[in-house]
Amino acid sequence: ASFTISLRMVDNVTVMIKLGPGISPSCQIRVKNVIRSELKIKPGENMTFTFTCSTPEKYFVMEIQKNIDCVSGPCPFGDVHLYPPGLPRLNRTFTWDVKASTKAGLELKFSTPWLRQIEPGEMCPDFVSYNINSCIDMATVNIGTFCRNGSVSRVKLLGGVIMSLHLPWDSSLTTSGFNIANRASIKRLCIIESILKGESSITLMSPNYPLGFPEDELMTWQFVIPSNMRASVFFHNYSLSNCERKEERVEYYLPGSLSNPEVFKLSDSQPANIAGSFNLSLQGCDQDAQNPGILRLLFQVVVQHPQIDENVTHLVDLSKEWNMTVTIHFEGWPSRIPLMSEPICLICKDPRTCDRVLTLVSGTVYKISFLCKDLSRLRITAEKGISCVDLRWCQRKIYSLSVPKAITQLSIRLHKFIWKILAPDMINIEITSPSLKLQQHVPEQRCNTTYSYSIVSAAPETELNVGVFCPGGSIEKIQMRNNITISLKTFGRGFLNESNHQDLKMSFVPHIKDECTFTVSPDPKAKVYLQTPNWPYGLPPYVSISWYVIVPRKQVAHLGFSKNRMGIACETGRAYVNIKEETLGAEEIVRREDELLPEPRSMYHDFWVNVSNCKPVDKTQLTLQFWVTFADKQIDLGVILAVVAGAGVLATIGLTVCCVKKKKKKSQNPMVGVYNANVNTQVPGKQGLFTKGRKNNESHVYAVIDDAVVYGHLLKESNGSVTPEVDVYRPFDGPIGSLPPSPPPVSFRKDIKRSPNTQEPPPLTDTDHDTYTFAHQKSGQSEDNGDTNEK
């Protein structure tokens, strides 16, 4: 097919057809049997041509440029047309180069659906794009590139403008979509107007973005927003130049403000919750000639309906908290950056200070509000630091590791609460769960609660991931040697209901020898699985871990390992597994890394399991898992018979002693050594009745000890009274006092009826001396004990 293009002189239009960049000349242009690779048609020319191929759109592009001089003559204001008609279907660019005085302003007004600014390199969905450049004297500033279907309705410029429209070869667009009008000087680089009618989000950039904004220039964005809507501004990317004079800043004209213009730094949180239309201006500075730097800005404006509870504030009282931060954020923060097209949730700490992320610090009371239709898209992450400064004080204190009510009372889901605990040298950390206890999350025993704890111990050279734990298990306490981090992570909404039952406690304790020690008190009906920390990556070299397992009195524990070998080879040192019951004379079971682990075995007392690592060779890691179950103790028949036999022997001995005692009493005569009732036995205020001192007589010597004395411990009274101390007699070699031994305590005596009128105890009768009876002396042996009254 042949094409004819006729250009009038007055239109001042030039048409250029040429090969696209990087395209081989496989297709040519034929003009009157002359083959060409490009064709230029000037104003006033008429040209007929054909292509040597059937698909010229794959090879050629077309540029149509119209020059408009508004300096030396009147400007053809009004709608801009796509001229000339009848052009071949090629990828084409229409350019309007308008020359104008800097004392006047030009306005580009776009028809609906208006325009949307895009970043450099971004493509429009329909491949139709507009590019606007401002020309001041000899300088050209790229105002931006835009697609159709947006909110930018007008662009006002100072001086001339170069406006380009890029159309693909198959576009059916027949109008330019804008008109040009003359305006008074705007006294700034440009003004970009955006009309936002409903809930929406737009992204705008400073001129020349991502290159620098012109030095010491001023530009303005005007946002037309219904008064019943709320707008918020967010700066997503900016940089500052090196200023010699003035200061780079943004200025706002806000509705209802008594201090317009309100000035902000680019690093400040920008205004939010703006009711109605407002203006935003960017002001540059005089830059350092040697090192100017770059001023650039990419920002977002979000328009929302007022929320139902817009004026409802939520009290967050952190005044009694210490060393804690609370961050309210969107889901996925900080690793995920939300798309600008996503619905936005804002957290406001005052009516004008709102953001997608808000951090609150301890020691302060906040009144916050939300601009968000769906609060389920928000999360809370909190962090609290605990450290020990004064050992005398912190070793006596028990810290509660529970989420404060100031957080749980908010209708925002808690994502994570982190405790960072710092222990001084030679002081360790103990974690306890007195009532709920902890369950270790292992493949065979997974946590199914609404929250869990991840515990990491920060060793001097490496981190030890102690494990993931949840409430409702068998671990009563965990002791660790180093600083630790405990992260509570929630799953679902159920945590709000369970938050009142948290019982995790922390305290500082004296130094322990192992890197980590677990105290386990399992449910007798449960099978407990325990595994080494750092699962599945293996214990760090030379780390020792211990478990102390408590066995109930009437239970027997069964201990077994999930594999029969440790599965490592040591480069330096040895790896050991030690098992030992906590009872006198218990045998310790020791296995090295090159030996088989013990077979399942029964443990009748509390016991220890210790795992100590060596330095493994490459690609081998020490990971061990073991299990513990319980069963009732089975009492052996032989044990029962032995107990019965022992009881019979004791009964026989007791009966024999009683008979001997009775026989002795019957054979007693006056020649019996007793304590004389008239003897003073350390009664205060009485003079001794011994004429000799005890050193000069033998009143303290027992010739023979009565059988009843020897077996007195078998005659313990059935009412639980204290048994007299009895032992085999040994001669006393030490110094002897001047007084006789005191009588036995009152609790050893039989009940004595006391006269209400007497102050002195009544004299003892013969029956009061059962346990102090002496054997008969041999005949002819005289007794000289210094008594003045012999019986």
PDB file of C-alpha atoms in Angstrom, residues 1 199 454 542:
ATOM      1  CA  ALA A   1       0.000   0.000   0.000  1.00  0.00           C
ATOM      2  CA  GLU A 199     -10.615   6.421  48.121  1.00  0.00           C
ATOM      3  CA  SER A 454      11.733 -19.194  71.159  1.00  0.00           C
ATOM      4  CA  TYR A 542      32.565 -28.279  73.404  1.00  0.00           C
TER       5      TYR A 542
END
